Coordinates of C-alpha atoms in Angstrom, one line a residue:
X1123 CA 36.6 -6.0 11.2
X1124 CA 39.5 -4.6 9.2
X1125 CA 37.3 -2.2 7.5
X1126 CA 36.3 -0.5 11.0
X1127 CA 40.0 -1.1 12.5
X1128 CA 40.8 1.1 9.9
X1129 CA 38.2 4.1 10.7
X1130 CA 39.7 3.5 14.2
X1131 CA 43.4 4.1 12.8
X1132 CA 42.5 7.0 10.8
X1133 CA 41.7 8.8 14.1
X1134 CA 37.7 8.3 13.6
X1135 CA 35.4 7.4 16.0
X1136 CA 32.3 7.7 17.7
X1137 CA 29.3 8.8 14.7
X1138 CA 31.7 8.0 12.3
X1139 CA 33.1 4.7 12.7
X1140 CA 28.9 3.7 13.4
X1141 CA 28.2 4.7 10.3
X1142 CA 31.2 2.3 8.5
X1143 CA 29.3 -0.4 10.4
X1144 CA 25.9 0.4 9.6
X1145 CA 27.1 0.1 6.0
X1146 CA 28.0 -3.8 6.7
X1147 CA 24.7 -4.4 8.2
X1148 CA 23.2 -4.0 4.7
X1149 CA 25.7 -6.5 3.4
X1150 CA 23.7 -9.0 1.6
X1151 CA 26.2 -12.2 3.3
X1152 CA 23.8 -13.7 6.2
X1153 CA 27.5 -14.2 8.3
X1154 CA 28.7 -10.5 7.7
X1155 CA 25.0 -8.9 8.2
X1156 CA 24.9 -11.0 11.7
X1157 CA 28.1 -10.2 12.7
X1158 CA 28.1 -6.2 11.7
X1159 CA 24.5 -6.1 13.7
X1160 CA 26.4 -7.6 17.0
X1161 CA 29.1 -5.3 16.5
X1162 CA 27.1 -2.0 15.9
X1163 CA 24.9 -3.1 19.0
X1164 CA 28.6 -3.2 21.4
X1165 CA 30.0 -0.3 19.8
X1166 CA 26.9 1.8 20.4
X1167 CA 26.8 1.5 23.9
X1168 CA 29.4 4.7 24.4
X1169 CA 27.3 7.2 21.4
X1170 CA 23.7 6.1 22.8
X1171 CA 24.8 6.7 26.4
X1172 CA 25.9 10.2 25.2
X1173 CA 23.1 10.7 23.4
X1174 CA 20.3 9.7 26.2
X1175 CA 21.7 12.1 28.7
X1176 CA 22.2 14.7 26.1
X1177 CA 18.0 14.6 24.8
X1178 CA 16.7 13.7 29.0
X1179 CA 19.2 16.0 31.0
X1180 CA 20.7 18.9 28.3
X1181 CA 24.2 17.7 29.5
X1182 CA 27.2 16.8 26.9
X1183 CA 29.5 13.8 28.6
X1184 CA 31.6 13.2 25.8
X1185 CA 35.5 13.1 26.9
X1186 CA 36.7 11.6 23.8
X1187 CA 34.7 13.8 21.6
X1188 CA 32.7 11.3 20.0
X1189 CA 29.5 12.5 19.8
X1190 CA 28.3 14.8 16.6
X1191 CA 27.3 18.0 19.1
X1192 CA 30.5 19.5 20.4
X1193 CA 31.3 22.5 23.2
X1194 CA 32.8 25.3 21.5
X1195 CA 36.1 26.4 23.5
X1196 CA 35.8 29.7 24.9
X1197 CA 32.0 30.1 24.7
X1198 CA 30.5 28.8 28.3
X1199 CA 29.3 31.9 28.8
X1200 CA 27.0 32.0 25.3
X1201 CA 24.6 29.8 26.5
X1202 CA 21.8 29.8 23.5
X1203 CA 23.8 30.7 19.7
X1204 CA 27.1 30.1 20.2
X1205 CA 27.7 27.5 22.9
X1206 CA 27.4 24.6 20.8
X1207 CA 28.4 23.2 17.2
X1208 CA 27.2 20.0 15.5
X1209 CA 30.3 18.2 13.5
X1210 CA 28.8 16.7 10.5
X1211 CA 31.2 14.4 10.1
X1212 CA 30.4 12.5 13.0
X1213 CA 26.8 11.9 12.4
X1214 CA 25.8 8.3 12.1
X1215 CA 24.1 7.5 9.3
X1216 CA 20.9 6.4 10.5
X1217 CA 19.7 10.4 11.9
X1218 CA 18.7 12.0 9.2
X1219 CA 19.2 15.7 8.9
X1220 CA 15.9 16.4 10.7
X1221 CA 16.6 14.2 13.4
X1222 CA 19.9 15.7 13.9
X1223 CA 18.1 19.3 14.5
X1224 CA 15.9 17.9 16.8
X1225 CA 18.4 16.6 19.2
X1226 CA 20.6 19.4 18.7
X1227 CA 17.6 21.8 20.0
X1228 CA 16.4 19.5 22.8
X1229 CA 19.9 19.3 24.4
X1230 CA 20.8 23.0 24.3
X1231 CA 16.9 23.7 25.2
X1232 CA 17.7 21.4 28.1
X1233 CA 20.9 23.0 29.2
X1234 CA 19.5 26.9 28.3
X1235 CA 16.5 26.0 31.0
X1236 CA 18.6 24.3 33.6
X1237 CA 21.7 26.8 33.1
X1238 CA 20.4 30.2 32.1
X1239 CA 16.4 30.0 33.2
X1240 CA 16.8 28.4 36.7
X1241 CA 14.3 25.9 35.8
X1242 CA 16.5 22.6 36.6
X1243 CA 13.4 21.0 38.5
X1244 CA 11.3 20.7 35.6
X1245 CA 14.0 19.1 33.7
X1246 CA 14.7 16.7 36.0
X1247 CA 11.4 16.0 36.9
X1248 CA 8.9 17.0 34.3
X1249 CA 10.9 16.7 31.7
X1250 CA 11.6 14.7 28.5
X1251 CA 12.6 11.6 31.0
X1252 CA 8.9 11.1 31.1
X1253 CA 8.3 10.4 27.7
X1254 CA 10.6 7.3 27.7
X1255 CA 8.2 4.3 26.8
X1256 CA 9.1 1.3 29.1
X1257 CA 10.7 -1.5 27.6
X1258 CA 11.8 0.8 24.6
X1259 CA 15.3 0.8 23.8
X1260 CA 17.1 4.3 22.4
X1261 CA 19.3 2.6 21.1
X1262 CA 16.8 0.8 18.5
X1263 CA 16.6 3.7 15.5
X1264 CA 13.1 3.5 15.2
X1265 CA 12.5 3.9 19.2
X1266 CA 14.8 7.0 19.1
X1267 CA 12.9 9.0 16.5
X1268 CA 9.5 8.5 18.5
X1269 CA 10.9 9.8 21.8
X1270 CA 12.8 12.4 19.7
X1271 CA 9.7 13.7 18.3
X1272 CA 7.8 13.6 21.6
X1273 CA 10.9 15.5 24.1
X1274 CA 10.8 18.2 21.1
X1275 CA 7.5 19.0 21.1
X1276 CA 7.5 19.5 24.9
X1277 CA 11.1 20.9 25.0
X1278 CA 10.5 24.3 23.0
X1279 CA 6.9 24.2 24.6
X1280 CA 8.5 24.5 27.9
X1281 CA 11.5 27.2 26.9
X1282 CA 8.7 29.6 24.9
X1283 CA 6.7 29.0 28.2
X1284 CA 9.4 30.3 30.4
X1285 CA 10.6 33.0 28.3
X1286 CA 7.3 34.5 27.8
X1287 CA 5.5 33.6 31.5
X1288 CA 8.6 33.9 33.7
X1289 CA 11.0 36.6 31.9
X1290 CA 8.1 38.8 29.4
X1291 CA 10.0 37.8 26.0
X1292 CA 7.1 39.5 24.1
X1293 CA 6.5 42.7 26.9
X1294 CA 9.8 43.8 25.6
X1295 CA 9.6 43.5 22.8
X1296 CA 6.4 45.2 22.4
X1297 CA 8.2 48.1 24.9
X1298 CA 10.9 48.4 22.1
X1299 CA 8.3 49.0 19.3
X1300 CA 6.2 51.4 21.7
X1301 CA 9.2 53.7 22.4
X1302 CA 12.4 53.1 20.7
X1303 CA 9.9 53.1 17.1
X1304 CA 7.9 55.9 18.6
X1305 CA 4.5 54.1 18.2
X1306 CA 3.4 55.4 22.1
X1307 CA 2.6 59.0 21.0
X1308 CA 2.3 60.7 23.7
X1309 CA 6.0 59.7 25.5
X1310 CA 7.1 60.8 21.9
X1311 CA 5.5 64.5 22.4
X1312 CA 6.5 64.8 26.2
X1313 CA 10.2 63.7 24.8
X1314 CA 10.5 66.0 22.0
X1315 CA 9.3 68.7 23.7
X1316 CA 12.2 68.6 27.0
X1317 CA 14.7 68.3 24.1
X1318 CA 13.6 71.5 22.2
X1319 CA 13.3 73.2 25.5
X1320 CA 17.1 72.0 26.7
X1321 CA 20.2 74.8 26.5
X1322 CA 22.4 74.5 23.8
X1323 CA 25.1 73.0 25.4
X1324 CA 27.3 70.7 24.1
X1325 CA 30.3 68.3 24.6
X1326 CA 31.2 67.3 28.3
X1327 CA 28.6 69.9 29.2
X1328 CA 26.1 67.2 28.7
X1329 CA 26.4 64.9 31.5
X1330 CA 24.8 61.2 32.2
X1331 CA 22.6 62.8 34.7
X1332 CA 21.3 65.2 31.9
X1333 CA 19.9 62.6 29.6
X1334 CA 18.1 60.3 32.3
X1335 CA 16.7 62.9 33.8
X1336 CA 15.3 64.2 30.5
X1337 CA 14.1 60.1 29.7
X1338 CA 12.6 60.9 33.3
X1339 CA 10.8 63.6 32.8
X1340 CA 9.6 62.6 29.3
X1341 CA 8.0 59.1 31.4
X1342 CA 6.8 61.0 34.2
X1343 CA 4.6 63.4 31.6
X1344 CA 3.6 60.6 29.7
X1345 CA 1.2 57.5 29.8
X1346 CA 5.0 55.8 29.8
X1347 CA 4.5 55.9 33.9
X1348 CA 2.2 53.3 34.1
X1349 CA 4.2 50.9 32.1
X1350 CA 6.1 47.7 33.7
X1351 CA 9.2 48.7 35.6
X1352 CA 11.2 45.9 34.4
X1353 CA 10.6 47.9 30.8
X1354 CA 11.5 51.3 31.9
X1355 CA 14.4 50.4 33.4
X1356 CA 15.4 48.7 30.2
X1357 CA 15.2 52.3 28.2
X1358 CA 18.6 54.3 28.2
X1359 CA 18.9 57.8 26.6
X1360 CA 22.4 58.0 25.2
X1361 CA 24.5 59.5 22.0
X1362 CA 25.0 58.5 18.7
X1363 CA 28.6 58.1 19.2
X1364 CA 31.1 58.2 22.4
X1365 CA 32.4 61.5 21.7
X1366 CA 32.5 64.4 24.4
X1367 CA 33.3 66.9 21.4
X1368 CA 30.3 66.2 19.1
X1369 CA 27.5 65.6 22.2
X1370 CA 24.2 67.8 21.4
X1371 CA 20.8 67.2 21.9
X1372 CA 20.5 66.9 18.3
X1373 CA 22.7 63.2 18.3
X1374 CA 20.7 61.7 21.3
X1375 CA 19.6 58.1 20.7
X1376 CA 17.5 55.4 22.9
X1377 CA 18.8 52.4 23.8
X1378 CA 17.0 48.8 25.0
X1379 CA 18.8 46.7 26.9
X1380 CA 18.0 42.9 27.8
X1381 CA 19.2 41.0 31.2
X1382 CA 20.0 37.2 30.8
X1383 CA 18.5 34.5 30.0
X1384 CA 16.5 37.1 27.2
X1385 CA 20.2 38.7 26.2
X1386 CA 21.5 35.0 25.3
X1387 CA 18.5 34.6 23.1
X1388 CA 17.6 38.2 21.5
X1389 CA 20.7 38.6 19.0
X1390 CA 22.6 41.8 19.4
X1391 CA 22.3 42.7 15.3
X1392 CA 18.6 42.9 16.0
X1393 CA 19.2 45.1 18.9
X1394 CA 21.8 47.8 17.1
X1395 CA 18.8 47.8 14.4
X1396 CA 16.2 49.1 16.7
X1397 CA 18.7 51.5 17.6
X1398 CA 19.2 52.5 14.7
X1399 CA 15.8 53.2 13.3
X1400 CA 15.2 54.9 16.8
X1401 CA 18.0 57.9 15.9
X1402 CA 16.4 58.1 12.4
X1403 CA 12.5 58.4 14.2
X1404 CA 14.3 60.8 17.1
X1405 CA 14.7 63.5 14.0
X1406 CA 11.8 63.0 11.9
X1407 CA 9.6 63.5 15.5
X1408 CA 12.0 66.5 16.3
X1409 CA 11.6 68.4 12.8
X1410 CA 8.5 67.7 12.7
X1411 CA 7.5 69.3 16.4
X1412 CA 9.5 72.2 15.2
X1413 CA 7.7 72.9 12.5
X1414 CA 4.5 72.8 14.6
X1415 CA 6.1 75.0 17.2
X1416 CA 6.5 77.6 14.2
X1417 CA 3.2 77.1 12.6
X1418 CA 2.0 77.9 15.7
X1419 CA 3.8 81.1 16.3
X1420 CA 3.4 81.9 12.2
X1421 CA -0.3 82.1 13.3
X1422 CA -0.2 84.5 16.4
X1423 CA 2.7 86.7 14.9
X1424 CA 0.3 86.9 12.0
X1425 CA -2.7 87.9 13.9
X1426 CA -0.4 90.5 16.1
X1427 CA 1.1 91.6 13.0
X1428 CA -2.1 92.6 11.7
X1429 CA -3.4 94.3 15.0
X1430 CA -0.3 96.7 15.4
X1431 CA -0.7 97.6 11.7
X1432 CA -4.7 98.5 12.4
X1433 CA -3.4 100.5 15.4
X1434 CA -0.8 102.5 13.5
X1435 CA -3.0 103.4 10.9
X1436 CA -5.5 104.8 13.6
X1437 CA -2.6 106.8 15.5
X1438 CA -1.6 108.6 12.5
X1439 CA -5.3 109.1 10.1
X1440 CA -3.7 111.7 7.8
X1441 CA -1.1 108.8 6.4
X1442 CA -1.3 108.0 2.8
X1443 CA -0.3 105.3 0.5
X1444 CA 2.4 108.1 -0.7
X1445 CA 4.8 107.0 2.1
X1446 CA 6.3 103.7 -0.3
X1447 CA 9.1 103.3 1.7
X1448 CA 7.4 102.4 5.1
X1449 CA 4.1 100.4 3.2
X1450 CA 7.2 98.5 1.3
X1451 CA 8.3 97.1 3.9
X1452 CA 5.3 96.4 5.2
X1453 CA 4.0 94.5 2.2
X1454 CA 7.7 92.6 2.1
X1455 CA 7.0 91.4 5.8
X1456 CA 3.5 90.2 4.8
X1457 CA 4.5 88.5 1.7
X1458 CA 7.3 86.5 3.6
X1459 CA 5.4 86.0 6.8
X1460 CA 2.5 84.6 4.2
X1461 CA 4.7 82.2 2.3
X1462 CA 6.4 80.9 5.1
X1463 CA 3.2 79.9 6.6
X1464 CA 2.0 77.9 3.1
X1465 CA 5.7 76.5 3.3
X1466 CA 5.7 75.6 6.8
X1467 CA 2.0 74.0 6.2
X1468 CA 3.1 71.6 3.5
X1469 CA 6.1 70.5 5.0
X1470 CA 4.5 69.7 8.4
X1471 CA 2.6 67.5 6.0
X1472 CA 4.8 66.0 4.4
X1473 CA 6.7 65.1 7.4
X1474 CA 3.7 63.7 8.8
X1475 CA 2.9 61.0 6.0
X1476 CA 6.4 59.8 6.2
X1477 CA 6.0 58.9 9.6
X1478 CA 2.6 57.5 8.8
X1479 CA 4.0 55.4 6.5
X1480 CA 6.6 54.0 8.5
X1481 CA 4.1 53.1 11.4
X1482 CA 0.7 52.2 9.3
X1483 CA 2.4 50.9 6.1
X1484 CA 5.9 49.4 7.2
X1485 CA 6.0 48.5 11.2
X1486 CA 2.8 47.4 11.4
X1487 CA 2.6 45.1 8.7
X1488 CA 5.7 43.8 9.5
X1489 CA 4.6 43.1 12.9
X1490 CA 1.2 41.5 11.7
X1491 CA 3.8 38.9 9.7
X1492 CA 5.9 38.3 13.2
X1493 CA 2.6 37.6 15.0
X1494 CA 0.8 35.2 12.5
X1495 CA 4.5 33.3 12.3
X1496 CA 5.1 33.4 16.1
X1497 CA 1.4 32.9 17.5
X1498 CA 0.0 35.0 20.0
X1499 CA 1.9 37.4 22.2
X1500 CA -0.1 35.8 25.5
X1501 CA 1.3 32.3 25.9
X1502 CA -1.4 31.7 28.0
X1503 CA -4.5 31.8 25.3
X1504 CA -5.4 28.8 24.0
X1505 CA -6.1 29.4 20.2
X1506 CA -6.0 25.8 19.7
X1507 CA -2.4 26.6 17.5
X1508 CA -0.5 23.5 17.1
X1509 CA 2.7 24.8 15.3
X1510 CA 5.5 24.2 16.9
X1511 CA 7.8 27.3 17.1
X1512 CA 11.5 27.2 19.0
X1513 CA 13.8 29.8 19.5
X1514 CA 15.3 29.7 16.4
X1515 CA 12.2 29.8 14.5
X1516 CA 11.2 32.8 16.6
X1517 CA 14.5 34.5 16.1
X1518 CA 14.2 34.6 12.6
X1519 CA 10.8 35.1 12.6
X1520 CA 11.5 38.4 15.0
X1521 CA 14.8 39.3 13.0
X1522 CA 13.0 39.2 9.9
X1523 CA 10.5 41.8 11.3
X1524 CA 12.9 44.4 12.5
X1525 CA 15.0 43.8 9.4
X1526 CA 12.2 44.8 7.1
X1527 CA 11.8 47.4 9.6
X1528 CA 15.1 48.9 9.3
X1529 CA 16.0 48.4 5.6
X1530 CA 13.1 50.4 4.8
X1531 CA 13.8 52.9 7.2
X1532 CA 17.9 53.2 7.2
X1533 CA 18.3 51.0 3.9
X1534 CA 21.6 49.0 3.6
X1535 CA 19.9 45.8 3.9
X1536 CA 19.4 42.7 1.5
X1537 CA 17.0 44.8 -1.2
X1538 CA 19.9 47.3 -1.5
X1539 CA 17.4 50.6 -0.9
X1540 CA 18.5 53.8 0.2
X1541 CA 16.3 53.9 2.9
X1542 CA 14.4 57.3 4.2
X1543 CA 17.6 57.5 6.3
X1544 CA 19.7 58.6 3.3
X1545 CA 16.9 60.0 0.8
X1546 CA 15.9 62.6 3.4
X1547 CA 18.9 63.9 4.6
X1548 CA 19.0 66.8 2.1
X1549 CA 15.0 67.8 3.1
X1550 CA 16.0 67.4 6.6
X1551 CA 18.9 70.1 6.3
X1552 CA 16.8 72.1 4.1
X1553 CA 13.8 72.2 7.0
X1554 CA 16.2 73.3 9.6
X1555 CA 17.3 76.2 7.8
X1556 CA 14.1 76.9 7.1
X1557 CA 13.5 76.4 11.0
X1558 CA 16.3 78.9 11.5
X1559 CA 15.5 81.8 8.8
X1560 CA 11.8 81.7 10.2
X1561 CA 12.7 82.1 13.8
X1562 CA 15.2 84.8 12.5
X1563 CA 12.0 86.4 10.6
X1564 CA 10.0 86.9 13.5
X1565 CA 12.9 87.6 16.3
X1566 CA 13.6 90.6 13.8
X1567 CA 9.6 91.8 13.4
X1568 CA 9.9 91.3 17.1
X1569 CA 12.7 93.4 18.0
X1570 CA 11.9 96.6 15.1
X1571 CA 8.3 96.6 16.8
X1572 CA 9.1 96.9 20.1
X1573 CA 12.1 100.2 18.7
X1574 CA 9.0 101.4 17.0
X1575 CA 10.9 101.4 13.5
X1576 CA 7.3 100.2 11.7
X1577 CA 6.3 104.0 11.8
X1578 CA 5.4 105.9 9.4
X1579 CA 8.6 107.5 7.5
X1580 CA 11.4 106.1 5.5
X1581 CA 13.0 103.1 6.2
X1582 CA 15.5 102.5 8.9
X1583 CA 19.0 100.5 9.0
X1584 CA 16.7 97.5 10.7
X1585 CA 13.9 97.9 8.3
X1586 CA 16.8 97.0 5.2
X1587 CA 17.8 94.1 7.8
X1588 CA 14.4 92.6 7.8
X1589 CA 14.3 93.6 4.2
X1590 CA 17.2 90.8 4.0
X1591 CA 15.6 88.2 6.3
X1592 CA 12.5 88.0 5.0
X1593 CA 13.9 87.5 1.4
X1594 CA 16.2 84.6 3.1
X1595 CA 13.3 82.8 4.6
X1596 CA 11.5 83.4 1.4
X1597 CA 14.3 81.9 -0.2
X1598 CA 14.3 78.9 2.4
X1599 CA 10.6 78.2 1.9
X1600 CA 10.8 77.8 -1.6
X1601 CA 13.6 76.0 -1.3
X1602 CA 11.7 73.7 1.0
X1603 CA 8.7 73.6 -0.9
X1604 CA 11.1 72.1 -3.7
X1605 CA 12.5 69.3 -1.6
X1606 CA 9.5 68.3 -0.5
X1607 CA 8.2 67.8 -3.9
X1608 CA 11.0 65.7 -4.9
X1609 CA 11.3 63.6 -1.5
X1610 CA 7.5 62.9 -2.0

């Protein structure tokens, strides 16, 4: 008696002062051993009554904070992570560490279906009540470990059940691989394509309007239309950084966002990584449909270049290869226009593989790993899979998978990589202005063909201008041809 008087003096109680008992209980003196079981049984009354409603109803009674789960001040709000806390100071003894999981996840399982999933009928009357044994006492360690194991199994059942049936856990997050990694092709296209036809404006030009309608538009011209509304209404096409000065279309991002109860349970770090690998796939897709845009006019400039030089040469029969200045030029534009076009080739390319290795190589194997971890994305087949997976597990397992995801991608995570992010931003630059000096190239053949300065005769001011582009955009595409043999 003095030895738990004195637990009870030091301020202990509850878990704590059960488990100074439980120590005498083992005494080997048949008086003390009798004793210390009659006392353990009266002193439990309080913990086990605290403990029943906590593993049956998901509610935490405990006035005197005596129990070993405690409500974290300032958190109601945080119904799955952050709401609750166990003290491991005030767990008896008898749980084990295992134990002490399990009623930890049926209680906040309990109060996350009644609370946050509107499901407080199942609780009460489906719920783990039913798998009390009559006659058994909760009290006893041995009964409490049965019934523990039992509510758990049918606890994270039911809350995988709801969140997958009732609120489409796995539709979004299948929608958040299909569009915010790119992996639905043709939204991709029909979005990259309103961006590179947009004005160039920029800062508080660019209004809210401005980017949903262009998410509009790219859904309406997509196979995206047909998909749930719950999804699309989840997709928001914002910037980089909330900064009126440094808004183009170039810093656009998307964004997912979750309603409760799938907010509480989807952690927000997981979110921010989508986003992030989403701005990284936005400028590989966009770099990459630029380059196709000017492959494409490489080949029909090429092809018109040729035909106005057949016609010249038949409007004026008596020219000869004497005129060098004129056939110069000439040969300068075909040389550049010709090694632009091999540039331009292998960079599309390489551009291309990159991307194929993010989607064959990195997101779906990663994605292959969530699924054989979590079990099927239908929680209605019946596999005849018996693992039992809670939220936690399936946090982790999810986390893991965008986490692999996004150190490969953006880098910075536990492998210390660079990430494509980092490694590419020098062949990205060197693409643009490559891009640029190409579109420069052809603006200029453009504009000297339609003065008429490709006539026969000596070389006009605008012939030594294209002189000069052509040379920069030669420049550019061996400079591009370089960086693309290093970043590969």
């Amino acid at each position: 008696m003095a030895t738990a008087i004195a637990k009870v003096q030091e301020g202990k109680g509850g878990g704590d002062i059960l488990s100074t008992i439980s120590t005498l209980v083992d005494d080997g003196d048949p008086f003390i051993h009798s004793f210390a079981q009659r006392l353990l049984k009266t002193a439990s009354v309080p913990f086990n009554d605290i403990l029943v409603r906590w593993v049956t109803d998901g509610e935490l009674a405990d006035p005197y904070r005596e129990f070993f789960i405690r409500e974290r001040e300032g958190r109601r709000d945080m119904f799955w992570s952050e709401k609750y806390i166990v003290a491991s100071d005030m767990i008896p003894v008898h749980i084990n560490r295992e134990m002490t999981r399990k009623i930890f996840q049926i209680g906040r399982s309990l109060n996350f279906l009644r609370v946050a999933c509107d499901d407080a009928e199942w609780v009460a009357n489906d719920g783990p009540r039913t798998q009390i044994v009559e006659g058994s006492d909760l009290s006893d360690p041995s009964h409490l470990e049965s019934f523990v194991y039992r509510s758990s199994s049918m606890v994270n059942a039911r809350l995988m059940s709801v969140l997958k049936e009732k609120f489409g856990l796995m539709g979004h997050i299948l929608a958040m691989r299909r569009y915010l990694l790119f992996e639905q092709g043709d939204f991709a296209l029909a979005l990259m394509e309103i961006l590179d036809n947009q004005s160039d404006r920029t800062g508080k030009n660019i209004m809210a309007h401005d980017l949903s309608a262009v998410l509009s538009g790219a859904v309406r011209s997509s196979n995206a239309q047909y998909e749930s509304q719950d999804h699309l209404s989840a997709m928001l096409l914002t910037f980089k950084e909330d900064n009126a000065k440094q808004r183009t279309w170039d810093e656009v991002s998307l964004m997912y966002t979750l309603t409760a109860p799938l907010s509480y349970v989807v952690p927000k770090q997981a979110l921010r990584q989508y986003v992030e690998v989403s701005q990284f796939m936005i400028r590989l897709k966009r770099v990459e449909h630029k380059l196709q845009s000017i492959w494409r006019r490489q080949m029909t400039e090429a092809r018109s270049y040729l035909r106005s030089e057949e016609l010249q040469r038949r409007k004026a029969p008596g020219a000869n290869g004497g005129d060098l200045g004129g056939r110069g030029s000439e040969d300068i534009m075909r040389q550049a226009m010709r090694q632009s076009a091999i540039a331009c080739s292998e960079m599309v390319q390489f551009f291309h593989q990159v991307q194929r290795y993010i989607s064959l190589n990195v997101i779906e194997g990663a994605w292959g790993e969530f699924l054989e971890t979590t079990g099927p994305i239908d929680a209605a087949d019946k596999t005849g899979d018996t693992r039992e997976i809670d939220i936690d597990k399936w946090n982790e397992a999810h986390s893991k998978y965008i986490g692999v995801v996004h150190e490969v991608v953006c880098g910075g995570g536990s492998g210390g990589g660079m990430g494509f992010q980092r490694n590419l931003a020098g062949i990205f630059d060197t693409a643009f202005q490559f891009i640029n000096a190409v579109k420069e190239m052809y603006s200029e053949r453009t504009l000297s063909s339609r003065r008429g300065t490709s006539s026969l005769g000596s070389p006009s001011p605008s012939d030594h201008s294209l002189q000069y582009r052509s040379a920069a955009s030669g420049d550019s595409a061996s400079a591009a041809k370089h960086a693309s043999s290093v970043g590969a």
